Structure formats: structure tokens, C-alpha cells
Tab-separated table of C-alpha atoms in Angstrom:
chain	number	residue	atom	x	y	z
B	1	MET	CA	-28.954	-37.963	16.712
B	2	THR	CA	-28.617	-34.328	17.760
B	3	ILE	CA	-30.638	-31.518	16.218
B	4	PRO	CA	-28.483	-28.977	14.339
B	5	PRO	CA	-28.913	-25.387	15.563
B	6	GLU	CA	-30.897	-23.032	13.344
B	7	GLY	CA	-30.859	-19.289	13.823
B	8	GLU	CA	-28.779	-17.340	16.319
B	9	ALA	CA	-29.467	-17.088	20.038
B	10	GLY	CA	-26.775	-14.457	20.662
B	11	TYR	CA	-25.854	-11.262	18.872
B	12	THR	CA	-22.881	-9.320	17.611
B	13	ASN	CA	-24.512	-5.899	17.382
B	14	ASP	CA	-26.952	-4.817	20.112
B	15	ARG	CA	-28.492	-2.184	17.778
B	16	SER	CA	-27.839	0.585	20.308
B	17	GLY	CA	-25.398	2.123	17.862
B	18	TRP	CA	-22.236	2.307	19.913
B	19	TRP	CA	-20.955	-1.198	19.171
B	20	GLY	CA	-21.841	-1.113	15.514
B	21	GLN	CA	-20.162	2.250	15.008
B	22	LEU	CA	-17.189	2.319	17.364
B	23	ASP	CA	-14.532	-0.109	18.467
B	24	ASP	CA	-12.556	-0.139	21.690
B	25	GLU	CA	-10.250	2.692	20.576
B	26	GLN	CA	-8.957	4.654	23.561
B	27	THR	CA	-7.290	7.520	21.674
B	28	PRO	CA	-9.983	10.168	21.015
B	29	GLU	CA	-8.556	11.438	17.728
B	30	LEU	CA	-8.457	7.879	16.347
B	31	VAL	CA	-12.120	7.095	17.041
B	32	TRP	CA	-14.121	6.824	13.816
B	33	PRO	CA	-14.976	9.097	12.023
B	34	ARG	CA	-12.284	11.507	13.314
B	35	SER	CA	-9.599	8.925	12.552
B	36	ARG	CA	-10.015	9.398	8.803
B	37	ASP	CA	-8.431	12.866	8.846
B	38	VAL	CA	-5.514	11.661	11.005
B	39	TYR	CA	-4.654	8.732	8.748
B	40	ASP	CA	-4.982	10.950	5.684
B	41	ARG	CA	-2.407	13.372	7.126
B	42	MET	CA	-0.092	10.499	8.008
B	43	ARG	CA	0.013	9.119	4.473
B	44	ARG	CA	0.431	12.529	2.832
B	45	GLN	CA	2.932	14.231	5.140
B	46	ASP	CA	5.431	11.573	6.210
B	47	ALA	CA	7.990	10.037	3.835
B	48	GLN	CA	8.398	6.856	5.881
B	49	VAL	CA	4.646	6.254	6.048
B	50	MET	CA	4.358	6.771	2.293
B	51	SER	CA	7.285	4.403	1.701
B	52	VAL	CA	5.651	1.759	3.893
B	53	LEU	CA	2.311	2.043	2.103
B	54	ARG	CA	3.954	1.796	-1.295
B	55	ALA	CA	5.897	-1.270	-0.158
B	56	VAL	CA	2.577	-2.911	0.740
B	57	THR	CA	0.410	-1.839	-2.179
B	58	LEU	CA	2.677	-1.748	-5.243
B	59	PRO	CA	3.522	-5.498	-5.287
B	60	ILE	CA	-0.197	-6.324	-5.041
B	61	ARG	CA	-0.997	-3.932	-7.873
B	62	ARG	CA	1.914	-5.222	-9.952
B	63	THR	CA	1.138	-8.942	-9.787
B	64	PRO	CA	-0.998	-10.268	-12.690
B	65	TRP	CA	-4.676	-10.947	-11.906
B	66	ARG	CA	-6.734	-13.444	-13.932
B	67	ILE	CA	-10.107	-15.148	-14.142
B	68	ASP	CA	-10.005	-18.858	-13.331
B	69	PRO	CA	-12.907	-20.794	-14.943
B	70	ALA	CA	-13.139	-23.097	-11.891
B	71	GLY	CA	-15.622	-25.362	-13.684
B	72	ALA	CA	-17.894	-22.563	-14.962
B	73	ARG	CA	-19.277	-22.647	-18.492
B	74	PRO	CA	-17.176	-20.866	-21.166
B	75	GLU	CA	-19.828	-18.213	-21.911
B	76	VAL	CA	-20.046	-17.327	-18.205
B	77	VAL	CA	-16.276	-17.106	-17.914
B	78	GLN	CA	-16.023	-14.962	-21.034
B	79	LEU	CA	-18.641	-12.467	-19.847
B	80	VAL	CA	-17.029	-12.053	-16.423
B	81	ALA	CA	-13.566	-11.674	-17.968
B	82	GLU	CA	-14.843	-8.994	-20.369
B	83	ASP	CA	-16.616	-7.072	-17.600
B	84	LEU	CA	-13.546	-7.011	-15.344
B	85	GLY	CA	-11.107	-6.550	-18.233
B	86	LEU	CA	-8.926	-9.465	-17.107
B	87	PRO	CA	-7.409	-12.403	-19.038
B	88	ILE	CA	-8.543	-15.991	-18.537
B	89	VAL	CA	-6.177	-18.515	-17.021
B	90	GLY	CA	-4.451	-20.522	-19.755
B	91	GLN	CA	-5.464	-18.185	-22.585
B	92	ASP	CA	-3.756	-15.284	-24.262
B	93	PRO	CA	-5.291	-11.891	-23.410
B	94	ALA	CA	-8.050	-11.130	-25.905
B	95	PRO	CA	-8.593	-7.594	-27.221
B	96	LEU	CA	-11.423	-5.894	-25.366
B	97	PRO	CA	-14.104	-3.887	-27.158
B	98	ARG	CA	-13.615	-0.140	-26.923
B	99	THR	CA	-16.300	1.433	-24.752
B	100	LYS	CA	-16.187	4.709	-22.877
B	101	ASP	CA	-17.635	3.219	-19.713
B	102	ARG	CA	-15.238	0.251	-19.552
B	103	PHE	CA	-14.460	-0.944	-16.039
B	104	SER	CA	-10.788	-0.679	-15.025
B	105	TRP	CA	-9.529	-3.370	-12.664
B	106	ALA	CA	-6.208	-1.572	-12.100
B	107	GLU	CA	-7.954	1.590	-10.904
B	108	HIS	CA	-10.391	-0.409	-8.796
B	109	LEU	CA	-7.567	-2.296	-7.120
B	110	ARG	CA	-5.718	0.933	-6.313
B	111	LEU	CA	-8.790	2.368	-4.602
B	112	ALA	CA	-9.664	-0.908	-2.869
B	113	LEU	CA	-6.229	-0.938	-1.224
B	114	LEU	CA	-7.123	2.328	0.512
B	115	MET	CA	-8.822	0.077	3.064
B	116	LEU	CA	-5.319	-0.322	4.478
B	117	VAL	CA	-5.213	3.424	5.159
B	118	PHE	CA	-8.748	4.168	6.348
B	119	GLY	CA	-9.817	0.677	7.449
B	120	HIS	CA	-12.529	0.407	4.799
B	121	SER	CA	-13.113	1.221	1.142
B	122	PRO	CA	-16.706	0.761	-0.173
B	123	PHE	CA	-17.876	0.585	-3.798
B	124	GLU	CA	-21.331	0.809	-5.353
B	125	GLN	CA	-22.224	-1.468	-8.253
B	126	VAL	CA	-23.417	0.224	-11.445
B	127	ALA	CA	-24.693	-1.947	-14.301
B	128	ARG	CA	-25.796	-1.456	-17.906
B	129	PHE	CA	-27.482	-3.622	-20.548
B	130	ASP	CA	-25.803	-4.549	-23.833
B	131	GLU	CA	-27.342	-5.210	-27.242
B	132	GLN	CA	-28.199	-8.805	-26.279
B	133	GLY	CA	-30.034	-7.648	-23.158
B	134	ARG	CA	-27.392	-8.977	-20.781
B	135	ALA	CA	-26.572	-7.069	-17.621
B	136	ARG	CA	-22.971	-5.902	-17.700
B	137	LEU	CA	-20.831	-4.306	-15.031
B	138	ARG	CA	-20.380	-0.674	-15.974
B	139	LYS	CA	-18.289	0.367	-12.985
B	140	LEU	CA	-17.728	-0.048	-9.291
B	141	ALA	CA	-18.191	3.530	-8.115
B	142	TRP	CA	-15.900	4.361	-5.216
B	143	ARG	CA	-17.559	5.871	-2.167
B	144	PRO	CA	-14.768	7.738	-0.318
B	145	PRO	CA	-14.527	6.898	3.400
B	146	LYS	CA	-14.763	10.610	4.242
B	147	THR	CA	-18.298	10.680	2.819
B	148	ILE	CA	-19.622	7.805	4.965
B	149	SER	CA	-21.844	8.973	7.813
B	150	GLU	CA	-23.180	5.665	9.138
B	151	PHE	CA	-22.928	1.885	8.842
B	152	GLU	CA	-26.258	0.106	9.254
B	153	VAL	CA	-25.473	-3.226	10.890
B	154	ALA	CA	-27.774	-6.180	11.650
B	155	ALA	CA	-27.889	-7.976	14.982
B	156	ASP	CA	-25.666	-10.758	13.639
B	157	GLY	CA	-23.011	-8.202	12.635
B	158	GLY	CA	-23.818	-8.272	8.927
B	159	LEU	CA	-23.855	-5.060	6.951
B	160	VAL	CA	-27.305	-3.785	5.950
B	161	ALA	CA	-26.440	-0.506	4.234
B	162	ILE	CA	-24.147	2.506	4.338
B	163	LYS	CA	-25.179	6.155	4.442
B	164	GLN	CA	-23.387	9.128	2.949
B	165	HIS	CA	-23.527	12.754	4.025
B	166	GLY	CA	-25.966	14.835	2.009
B	167	ILE	CA	-24.483	17.475	-0.311
B	168	ALA	CA	-25.866	20.452	-2.241
B	169	GLY	CA	-29.180	20.382	-0.414
B	170	LYS	CA	-29.741	16.678	-1.055
B	171	SER	CA	-30.727	14.259	1.666
B	172	THR	CA	-28.465	11.541	2.990
B	173	ALA	CA	-27.734	8.828	0.408
B	174	ARG	CA	-28.447	5.258	1.545
B	175	ILE	CA	-26.899	2.360	-0.382
B	176	PRO	CA	-28.143	-1.166	0.482
B	177	VAL	CA	-25.703	-4.024	0.862
B	178	ASP	CA	-26.904	-5.851	-2.269
B	179	ARG	CA	-25.419	-3.001	-4.315
B	180	LEU	CA	-22.162	-2.804	-2.389
B	181	ALA	CA	-18.706	-4.324	-2.442
B	182	VAL	CA	-17.007	-3.278	0.800
B	183	TYR	CA	-13.344	-4.015	1.473
B	184	VAL	CA	-12.589	-3.925	5.213
B	185	ASN	CA	-9.233	-4.406	6.906
B	186	ASP	CA	-9.231	-6.498	10.107
B	187	ARG	CA	-12.954	-6.250	10.790
B	188	GLU	CA	-14.016	-7.438	14.235
B	189	GLY	CA	-17.662	-8.126	14.999
B	190	ALA	CA	-19.941	-5.386	13.752
B	191	ASN	CA	-17.194	-2.815	13.308
B	192	TRP	CA	-17.398	-2.292	9.551
B	193	ALA	CA	-15.141	0.742	9.819
B	194	GLY	CA	-12.271	-1.725	10.191
B	195	GLN	CA	-8.814	-0.863	11.452
B	196	SER	CA	-6.184	1.095	9.600
B	197	LEU	CA	-2.829	-0.515	8.880
B	198	LEU	CA	-1.311	2.704	10.230
B	199	ARG	CA	-2.921	2.417	13.664
B	200	PRO	CA	0.135	0.828	15.397
B	201	ALA	CA	2.375	3.463	13.780
B	202	TYR	CA	0.360	6.475	14.966
B	203	LYS	CA	2.241	6.982	18.228
B	204	PHE	CA	5.632	6.873	16.528
B	205	TRP	CA	4.454	9.169	13.734
B	206	LEU	CA	3.214	11.714	16.260
B	207	LEU	CA	6.410	11.649	18.329
B	208	LYS	CA	8.545	11.750	15.185
B	209	ASP	CA	6.680	14.852	13.984
B	210	ARG	CA	7.470	16.593	17.268
B	211	ALA	CA	11.107	15.496	17.115
B	212	LEU	CA	11.442	16.854	13.576
B	213	ARG	CA	10.076	20.221	14.640
B	214	THR	CA	12.465	20.312	17.597
B	215	GLN	CA	15.403	19.412	15.375
B	216	ALA	CA	14.524	22.177	12.905
B	217	GLN	CA	14.260	24.726	15.704
B	218	THR	CA	17.588	23.570	17.157
B	219	ILE	CA	19.353	24.078	13.833
B	220	GLU	CA	17.673	27.402	13.192
B	221	ARG	CA	18.300	28.798	16.665
B	222	ASN	CA	21.805	27.484	17.225
B	223	GLY	CA	23.279	26.988	13.786
B	224	LEU	CA	24.654	30.560	13.520
B	225	GLY	CA	24.324	31.659	17.124
B	226	VAL	CA	22.342	34.484	18.689
B	227	PRO	CA	23.623	38.078	18.218
B	228	VAL	CA	24.333	39.855	21.526
B	229	ILE	CA	25.118	43.607	21.774
B	230	VAL	CA	26.397	45.192	24.968
B	231	ALA	CA	26.000	48.963	25.342
B	232	GLY	CA	28.920	51.034	26.558
B	233	ASP	CA	29.056	53.095	29.736
B	234	TYR	CA	28.007	56.771	29.785
B	235	SER	CA	29.888	59.620	31.382
B	236	ASP	CA	29.364	60.297	35.042
B	237	ASP	CA	28.315	63.919	34.494
B	238	LEU	CA	24.795	62.856	33.396
B	239	ASP	CA	22.062	62.978	35.964
B	240	GLY	CA	20.098	59.873	36.787
B	241	ASN	CA	17.017	60.607	34.670
B	242	GLU	CA	18.926	61.550	31.521
B	243	ARG	CA	21.270	58.593	31.936
B	244	TYR	CA	18.324	56.208	32.272
B	245	GLN	CA	16.580	57.565	29.170
B	246	ARG	CA	19.742	57.240	27.024
B	247	GLU	CA	20.344	53.692	28.237
B	248	GLN	CA	16.801	52.640	27.396
B	249	ALA	CA	16.993	54.247	23.981
B	250	GLU	CA	20.295	52.493	23.229
B	251	VAL	CA	18.984	49.129	24.458
B	252	ALA	CA	16.001	49.440	22.086
B	253	ALA	CA	18.248	50.452	19.199
B	254	ASN	CA	20.624	47.548	19.867
B	255	ALA	CA	17.726	45.091	20.018
B	256	LYS	CA	16.549	46.271	16.605
B	257	LEU	CA	20.096	46.059	15.293
B	258	ALA	CA	20.566	42.508	16.609
B	259	ALA	CA	17.282	41.361	15.086
B	260	GLY	CA	18.401	42.609	11.684
B	261	VAL	CA	21.816	40.940	11.647
B	262	ARG	CA	22.338	39.056	8.372
B	263	ALA	CA	25.380	37.438	6.787
B	264	GLY	CA	26.626	38.911	3.508
B	265	ASP	CA	29.547	40.508	1.644
B	266	ASN	CA	28.615	44.029	2.787
B	267	SER	CA	27.327	43.164	6.262
B	268	GLY	CA	28.691	44.999	9.290
B	269	ILE	CA	27.831	46.743	12.505
B	270	SER	CA	28.830	50.218	13.703
B	271	MET	CA	28.877	50.852	17.464
B	272	ARG	CA	30.114	53.633	19.730
B	273	GLN	CA	33.221	53.241	21.781
B	274	GLY	CA	32.795	50.996	24.765
B	275	GLY	CA	30.110	48.772	23.186
B	276	ALA	CA	30.528	45.083	22.291
B	277	PHE	CA	29.005	42.676	19.719
B	278	ASP	CA	29.185	38.882	19.774
B	279	MET	CA	27.476	35.780	18.315
B	280	LYS	CA	26.633	33.525	21.228
B	281	GLY	CA	26.191	29.798	20.741
B	282	VAL	CA	24.827	27.147	23.080
B	283	SER	CA	27.134	26.013	25.822
B	284	GLY	CA	27.180	22.274	26.352
B	285	THR	CA	25.895	19.469	24.080
B	286	LEU	CA	22.778	19.873	21.961
B	287	PRO	CA	20.203	17.047	22.000
B	288	ASP	CA	20.689	14.559	19.141
B	289	ALA	CA	17.261	14.196	17.530
B	290	GLU	CA	18.545	12.150	14.583
B	291	LYS	CA	18.775	8.902	16.564
B	292	VAL	CA	15.290	9.389	17.941
B	293	ILE	CA	13.854	10.103	14.493
B	294	ARG	CA	15.589	7.024	13.053
B	295	TYR	CA	14.128	4.900	15.846
B	296	TYR	CA	10.618	6.162	15.121
B	297	ASP	CA	11.063	5.390	11.395
B	298	GLU	CA	12.095	1.854	12.263
B	299	GLN	CA	9.030	1.362	14.432
B	300	ILE	CA	6.733	2.642	11.673
B	301	ALA	CA	8.189	0.041	9.283
B	302	ARG	CA	7.836	-2.710	11.883
B	303	ALA	CA	4.165	-1.870	12.318
B	304	VAL	CA	3.494	-3.380	8.852
B	305	LEU	CA	6.171	-6.124	8.994
B	306	ALA	CA	8.401	-4.157	6.583
B	307	HIS	CA	11.557	-4.795	8.638
B	308	PHE	CA	13.722	-4.889	5.520
B	309	LEU	CA	13.175	-1.139	5.065
B	310	ASN	CA	15.325	-0.620	8.168
B	311	LEU	CA	18.368	-2.538	6.918
B	312	GLY	CA	19.921	0.608	5.491
B	313	THR	CA	19.936	2.291	8.919
B	314	GLN	CA	21.036	-0.620	11.077
B	315	THR	CA	23.289	-3.648	10.936
B	316	GLY	CA	21.988	-6.730	9.185
B	317	SER	CA	23.058	-9.458	6.807
B	318	TRP	CA	21.737	-10.334	3.379
B	319	ALA	CA	20.248	-13.567	4.760
B	320	LEU	CA	18.414	-11.631	7.457
B	321	GLY	CA	17.035	-9.208	4.893
B	322	SER	CA	15.832	-12.115	2.728
B	323	THR	CA	14.038	-13.635	5.720
B	324	PHE	CA	12.338	-10.337	6.471
B	325	ALA	CA	11.305	-9.943	2.818
B	326	ASP	CA	9.880	-13.479	2.644
B	327	PHE	CA	7.790	-12.935	5.757
B	328	PHE	CA	6.590	-9.584	4.418
B	329	THR	CA	5.624	-11.226	1.122
B	330	LEU	CA	3.412	-13.703	2.979
B	331	SER	CA	1.535	-10.801	4.535
B	332	LEU	CA	0.966	-9.313	1.071
B	333	GLN	CA	-0.420	-12.652	-0.100
B	334	THR	CA	-2.995	-12.483	2.697
B	335	VAL	CA	-4.092	-8.962	1.757
B	336	ALA	CA	-4.467	-9.980	-1.894
B	337	GLN	CA	-6.489	-13.047	-0.878
B	338	ASP	CA	-8.879	-10.853	1.120
B	339	ILE	CA	-9.420	-8.613	-1.905
B	340	ALA	CA	-9.995	-11.624	-4.166
B	341	ALA	CA	-12.519	-13.108	-1.714
B	342	VAL	CA	-14.608	-9.916	-1.570
B	343	THR	CA	-14.513	-9.551	-5.358
B	344	ASN	CA	-15.554	-13.173	-5.885
B	345	HIS	CA	-18.474	-13.000	-3.439
B	346	HIS	CA	-19.816	-9.512	-4.113
B	347	VAL	CA	-18.834	-8.730	-7.703
B	348	ILE	CA	-18.329	-11.849	-9.819
B	349	GLU	CA	-21.153	-13.878	-8.266
B	350	ASP	CA	-23.480	-10.893	-8.615
B	351	ILE	CA	-22.633	-10.584	-12.313
B	352	VAL	CA	-23.475	-14.256	-12.779
B	353	ASP	CA	-26.724	-13.896	-10.792
B	354	TRP	CA	-27.768	-10.946	-12.963
B	355	ASN	CA	-27.709	-13.080	-16.116
B	356	TRP	CA	-28.284	-16.715	-15.112
B	357	PRO	CA	-30.492	-18.620	-12.677
B	358	ALA	CA	-29.398	-19.238	-9.097
B	359	GLY	CA	-26.922	-22.070	-8.764
B	360	GLU	CA	-25.025	-21.284	-11.978
B	361	PRO	CA	-21.312	-21.998	-11.325
B	362	ALA	CA	-19.248	-18.826	-11.273
B	363	PRO	CA	-15.563	-18.350	-12.126
B	364	ARG	CA	-13.233	-16.855	-9.569
B	365	LEU	CA	-10.589	-14.168	-9.401
B	366	VAL	CA	-7.019	-15.382	-8.853
B	367	PHE	CA	-3.601	-13.750	-8.855
B	368	ASP	CA	-0.046	-14.877	-9.402
B	369	GLU	CA	1.963	-15.552	-6.287
B	370	ILE	CA	3.618	-12.347	-5.129
B	371	GLY	CA	7.386	-12.564	-5.032
B	372	SER	CA	7.471	-16.095	-6.408
B	373	GLY	CA	10.985	-17.504	-6.421
B	374	ILE	CA	10.319	-20.109	-9.122
B	375	THR	CA	13.139	-20.473	-11.641
B	376	ALA	CA	13.663	-22.547	-14.762
B	377	GLU	CA	16.701	-24.174	-13.121
B	378	GLY	CA	14.622	-25.224	-10.131
B	379	ILE	CA	11.891	-26.749	-12.310
B	380	LYS	CA	14.494	-28.659	-14.344
B	381	ALA	CA	16.141	-29.988	-11.189
B	382	LEU	CA	12.799	-31.250	-9.866
B	383	MET	CA	12.074	-32.992	-13.177
B	384	ASP	CA	15.535	-34.537	-13.396
B	385	CYS	CA	15.274	-36.061	-9.933
B	386	GLY	CA	11.778	-37.405	-10.607
B	387	ALA	CA	10.052	-35.224	-7.998
B	388	LEU	CA	7.975	-33.476	-10.695
B	389	THR	CA	6.205	-35.049	-13.665
B	390	PRO	CA	5.400	-32.736	-16.602
B	391	ASP	CA	1.809	-32.576	-17.774
B	392	ASP	CA	-0.514	-30.108	-19.514
B	393	ARG	CA	-1.521	-28.296	-16.325
B	394	LEU	CA	2.111	-27.843	-15.320
B	395	GLU	CA	2.946	-26.394	-18.731
B	396	GLN	CA	-0.007	-24.029	-18.474
B	397	TYR	CA	1.129	-22.901	-15.024
B	398	LEU	CA	4.738	-22.346	-16.098
B	399	ARG	CA	3.700	-20.397	-19.180
B	400	GLN	CA	1.584	-18.205	-16.916
B	401	GLN	CA	4.359	-17.685	-14.354
B	402	PHE	CA	6.941	-16.728	-16.975
B	403	SER	CA	4.481	-14.575	-18.998
B	404	LEU	CA	4.734	-16.850	-22.027
B	405	PRO	CA	1.956	-17.169	-24.636
B	406	ALA	CA	-0.570	-19.982	-24.268
B	407	PHE	CA	0.106	-23.263	-26.077
B	408	ASP	CA	-1.218	-23.311	-29.654
B	409	PRO	CA	-1.334	-26.867	-31.121
B	410	SER	CA	-1.834	-25.515	-34.658
B	411	THR	CA	1.619	-23.884	-34.640
B	412	ALA	CA	3.452	-26.439	-32.496
B	413	ARG	CA	6.757	-27.770	-33.830
B	414	GLU	CA	8.660	-30.895	-33.010
B	415	ALA	CA	11.528	-30.349	-30.616
B	416	LYS	CA	14.883	-30.430	-32.378
B	417	GLN	CA	17.122	-33.255	-31.297
B	418	PRO	CA	20.711	-32.286	-30.421
B	419	ALA	CA	23.275	-33.186	-33.089
B	420	ALA	CA	25.045	-36.489	-32.435
B	421	SER	CA	28.658	-36.043	-31.396
B	422	PRO	CA	31.296	-37.913	-33.532
B	423	PRO	CA	32.587	-41.186	-32.085
B	424	PRO	CA	35.867	-40.931	-30.210
B	425	ALA	CA	38.996	-41.719	-32.255
B	426	SER	CA	40.677	-45.055	-31.540
B	427	PRO	CA	44.143	-44.758	-29.959
B	428	ALA	CA	47.144	-45.247	-32.219
B	429	PRO	CA	49.364	-48.359	-31.809
B	430	PRO	CA	52.521	-47.844	-29.800
B	431	GLY	CA	55.258	-46.147	-31.780
B	432	GLU	CA	52.920	-44.724	-34.453
B	433	ALA	CA	51.529	-41.206	-34.797
B	434	PRO	CA	47.787	-40.635	-34.384
B	435	PRO	CA	45.678	-40.917	-37.616
B	436	GLU	CA	45.225	-37.109	-37.769
B	437	GLN	CA	48.993	-36.551	-37.833
B	438	GLN	CA	49.493	-39.361	-40.373
B	439	ARG	CA	47.017	-37.670	-42.757
B	440	ARG	CA	48.760	-34.359	-42.208
B	441	PHE	CA	52.155	-35.689	-43.359
B	442	THR	CA	50.982	-37.802	-46.282
């Protein structure tokens, strides 16, 4: 029999600071903490980036979230459901007591999904005690990524604490891990800063921004042309010095005149005889920035697997778009599962540990499948062919999927049987009219 290993011989973080704080990023402006300002500009200034982020976050925020008892005692499940403000699986949503410091799961989820932008989104637990002396979750206070100054990381890569920049003469705030719920996107090793979902799109966003500026300058400079004024010749009786001074004066006056050219009903130019005025355009073909910009938009969408956002700008069939959407939906399922796992481990289990001894079973946070294609026709077909057998759990699941109220045995009614159809009429003997016609003529 072999002896199981206890403890760790190796390490993830060497405690020198560089590995725990930085990853292998080669672009200087994307090294944490400078990367936070870059990703913030990307999400606020670019329409395609905003569209991509909304495509990722809105379905996760829209899907119903619930508390699954998972074998926990009813009083434990009820307390957790009240603290998070979520319904219990298989039960109708109960009215919540009105309190000013009520926790909002919808707001928490919106802020937690900012981990996709900045790579991380930490929260500090804040509790209160009710009239029965039970510890209740008051709120999960968001700690904006821009305020984080340091991640304290153990040798095994586990988070010890986070520090925030001091403000208003106060010292740096240190929050230990037992009071934290930290959502991190694609964490590797001891890098608790995570990786932004926008990292692969940065290059295309930067080049697209330059292309947009070039396109705007091209339209502005060449849309109406550049005014050109040619001065006329002077008489030959002027000496060289006087001729030079008049030419320079006229060149300066023409330059001022050209700079003030504007289109309008009363616009015009007056020049002496021999002068010339023209609007010069660009000779040759101007660079087409639209194709380049469209290409960069497509690459930004591909960076988050949102290929279906490009179907309006390129060829593609409905079947291809459905395939893209299905694959994208699977990626959203994974993001939602990561959020549920962090909430279960660092929020729900902590609430249970605050009020009950260690080892008390805890419920878990679950969500409806995002983009589920379940239909009533499909369920009926599976039942008719014998592939699916109805039971209580199936009914509970279907009621949940179709947003139907929970089953109430006290108000249940017997299913109405369809009315029996009348028996078919017997055929009339040969040569006689049918019975209906006989009754009509009698």
C-alpha cells in the first residue's frame, strides 16, 4: 500500500511578487494594473465591443436563477433563499419582507460579470443580525477593480487578501479572503487579476480606431476638395522689390481667403483680372477603409465566439448562424457555471456556516439552461414514443422551464376526457337513399 501525499512540495507563487501580480503579458499597456484603463475605454468607446459584451452578459442576466435544496433542511434553504432574494426550485416565488438593506441578486450578477471586462470582480461580505439573532447577508459590497492595489497570494496560489488604495488620508484597506467573494475570469496559477475577455480583441480594436480616424480625415479633407487660388501676373513696369512685396501680400491674402471658403446661398469670391480659383480633389483612388473596419469588427466578435454577429456583413446561411449561436450558448453556460460555483462556495456556504455547525448541508445556486430549445411538441413526441416516462420530477422541471406555477394538490382538478365521437352511420342498402335523406323527405 502506498502512502498518500500530504502537503505540497512545489509552489505556484514564489512570494517574490512578480508571479503573483503579473502574468506573461508582453504588451506594456495591458500589464496589470494599467490594463484596467485600456479595457474600460474599449467597452465605453466602441460600438462593436459594447455589442459583444451585451451579447455575452444579457442572456446570463436574463435566465432565471434559483436555490436548489440539494438535500439541505427546509429552514436552511429558506434562509438562504431569503438572503439572496431568489425562489426555491419547485416552489412559487414567495413575497420577500421589505427591508432597506435587502440584497439584490440582479445587481450583484451585473457587477460580477464585469470580471469579463477587467479579468476580476471582487466583493466584500457584509452581514447583519435579525430579531432571532441569526446572521443574515446584508450585501456583497463591490470593490471596483480600479481600487485594487495588490493581491496577497499564498505559496500554493491561493488568495490571502486584497488591498485597496487609501483615500482621503486613510491607510490602505486590507480585506482577508474569508470576507471575500472574488470572481476571476480564466485564472492561471497565482494570477488573481485574471484575463479580460477583451484581450484577444485589443489589437483589432486599436487598429480599427486608427482606421476610423483615417477614414474621417479622408472624408473631411477630400469630400469637398481643397480651395486653390492662383494670383494673376503684374505689369512689367514694376521694379523687382515692389513686385515681390505685392506678390507676397497677395499670396497671404489669397491664403486667408481660401481658408475662409464656405458653401452657402450668398457665398462667392472676388478676384482681380488674371487670377484663378478652383476646388482641387484627390487624383487617383482613395483608400477604402470600410472593408478594413468591417474586418476588424468581425475579428472582435470572433474573439468571444460571437460569430453570428458577423452574419449581417458577410455571406452565411440560416443553418450556419444557428450552429454559431448554439456554440456561443455553450460558452455562456460555462460562464454562468463559474459564477454559480463561486457563489456556492464563498457566499451560500458561508451563510450556512454563520448560523449552523460545520458539516450542515447547504443548498446550491442553479440557473435555467440558457437558450434551451425545449418545446411542448418535443416533450410530447418523446412521451408518445416511450423514450420519456412522466413523473413528479419531470413535471416540476417542465413547470419551471415554461414559467408555470408550482403544482398545488389542494386545487388540482381531474383532467377532462374528450367527448366520445358518434358511431359511424351504417351504409344504406343498394338502391335506397341514406337514412339522413330518408328522414329529410318523410
